[in-house]
Amino acid sequence: MGVVQYIAKRVGLYFAVLFIGLTITFFLPRFMPANPIDGYIGELQSRASGSLTSEAIAELRDNLEQLYGLKGDLFTQYVSFLNRVVLHFDFGPSFAFYPEPVSNIILNALPWTLTLLLTTTVLGWALGNMVGLVAGYFHTRKLATLLEIVGIMIYPIPYYILAVSLIILFAYIIPIFPLSPTFPVGDISLSKIWLIVYNSLLPAMALILAGFGWNILSMKALAVATTEEAYVTYARLKGTSHWTRMVRYVFRNAMLPQVTALALSIGTVFNGALLTEILFSFPGVGLIMRTAASGGDYNVLYGAITVSIVAVATAGLVIDLIYPLLDPRIRHK
Amino acid sequence: MTSTIDASTSDPVAASVSARSYGENFYWLLNVRLIIGLTIVMVLAVGSFILPLFNTVDPAAQATYWKNLPVSWEHLLGTNALGQDIFWFLVYAIRNSLMLGFVVALGVTIISTIIGLSAGYIGGAFERVVMLFVDTFITIPLLPVLIILGAVIRGNSNFLTVGFIIIIFGWAWGARTVRSMALTLREREFINMARFSGANTMDILMREIFPYVSAYLLVGFINTVLFAINTEATLAVIGLSKVEIPTLGSIIFWALSYNALFTGNYVWIVAPIVATVTLFVGLFLTSTGFNAAFASKRGVS
């Protein structure tokens, strides 16, 4: 399979995934037993202590259906949903911040999420693989087992536990970081950047730790297998240093499955980022989703989930397109 | 194993050295993993299922006791700001989480096995379409989907709805793994043998391929239990699951929303964290222990 076919196939998969993903997120909530408009009207009704007339309710329902894009049969709704989202990137207005368009809200939050996500993913991947590489390359030594035990202890711990434990440790017991972080908005100045970085350190630490365990364990297993290969023995007999063998011989080969694994796990990584934002009040897409979920702001939720799917699918695509650069075997075939 | 024994009779010194550096250490580690893991899981599972038989008070009912009582014989972990006994809430939380994990893992394992085996074995256009859906489900980030569904069914949800949704979005990883196993199995001799002997596709899947895949299924099952408990707890921590029902996530949700740390009730939040970490490390050790045991049985290691 040549590079062109590889890319064409991958891009094709990308669009297919986007299409199916959008379709699923469109239909699934509509098959749920509850109707958001009924809930919303019920809430209004109870707030007005039952004083709404049935005509007023009917009119309200009509307006809400118009606004939510729930008019007409399922297929009409679906076509108009795809038309608005794909061609115009239009999710309608937000309810909580009416008439602010959802796309604006999300575009404001997206840079926060992406910056946090990219920095921590790259750092976490690099750190975890470095530790795993050392543990795997020197797997006959005692210290390597210790490193592996660290991986075993961290990997299964649920992410929310890691995050809450970090908050307890570094905001209550040793109060280095603020409990309720502040993220200034508006024009960027040097002092503001410092404040943002300082406040982002704890959430970033949680995210880096989250990917750490798996990368250590997986890289260790790969590095152990690669270290036993004949070409590594040959390199040792040639008299190359530990460093050269570890980095140029073992790491370059053991890295490839790890890159593929990163592309596949990017959805999980993204989940972690959203959860981080909610738990640490970081002003990204995750926090917006949480606020929208409790306020019943469905347009914002749809916008956020669409952007999430696009972001995750694109990240996977980019990693897979970088892959031929790392693996010469695909290029030369 | 036989080769080790043979070698030890011919050259005892070399054999003992190699056995100590590879074999013995490795087997020792693997057994210990499985034993520790299984012990932890069994103690927590049996304990959390048997203890409720001796309890007459609903642990989720509020204002049953005085608020924020310290640790004592009457209240092993004290009481929380809602007047609930923390120990009993935790026991029910572990039980409910384990139950949810078990039910979800059962559903996910059945679905992913059927889809993975049929895709890998039947192949062709069917396989390509199935794999497209598998890749899509792997790509879709789960948390946003769960948040949107949580918002839609808010109030009307029950605990099982959450489990059901996790099943819908959890089968893809397993299906992918089972399929790749089925792909390698498809080319093996004994499969062709069975086909030439007149077995149909269903027979081959059930009698020839399934026994091979079943070892993986056990490991995958345990990993899915982890995944399900984690997912529900995550939703609960941010308040989007059924938080009135005690689970490992909802207990932390309540502790966080009542600022357990500010009020000095450390036990309320530390106890569930310790319990969760113990349970997860236990389940993980069990799954890797089984994995290693199966691998050495097949002679892979």
XYZ file of C-alpha atoms in Angstrom, chain A residues 32, chain B residues 96-97 99-108 111 142 146 149 153 157-171 224 227-229 231-233 235 240-242 245 247:
46
model
C -34.718 8.500 24.700
C -24.140 -1.168 43.479
C -21.040 -0.255 41.487
C -23.453 -4.918 40.221
C -23.601 -2.278 37.499
C -20.108 -3.238 36.335
C -21.094 -6.901 36.159
C -24.320 -6.291 34.219
C -22.651 -3.910 31.763
C -19.667 -6.235 31.281
C -22.044 -9.103 30.554
C -23.862 -7.096 27.896
C -20.696 -5.675 26.370
C -22.320 -7.970 21.943
C -18.037 9.040 25.371
C -23.216 10.778 28.234
C -28.071 11.941 27.316
C -33.246 11.916 30.590
C -33.447 8.120 34.443
C -32.988 5.090 36.553
C -29.791 3.359 37.406
C -30.151 0.748 34.662
C -30.608 3.379 31.930
C -27.101 4.577 32.697
C -25.834 0.997 32.389
C -27.706 0.531 29.140
C -26.113 3.639 27.622
C -22.663 2.474 28.696
C -23.307 -0.838 26.915
C -24.312 0.975 23.703
C -21.028 2.883 23.656
C -18.750 0.309 25.238
C -18.777 -2.680 22.904
C -15.105 -3.902 31.087
C -14.600 0.626 32.534
C -18.284 0.524 33.502
C -17.745 1.331 37.173
C -17.816 5.602 33.616
C -20.837 5.592 35.923
C -18.777 7.006 38.786
C -20.947 10.746 35.565
C -25.224 13.563 35.939
C -25.976 10.016 37.053
C -28.613 8.935 39.544
C -28.321 5.791 44.617
C -22.253 4.295 44.079
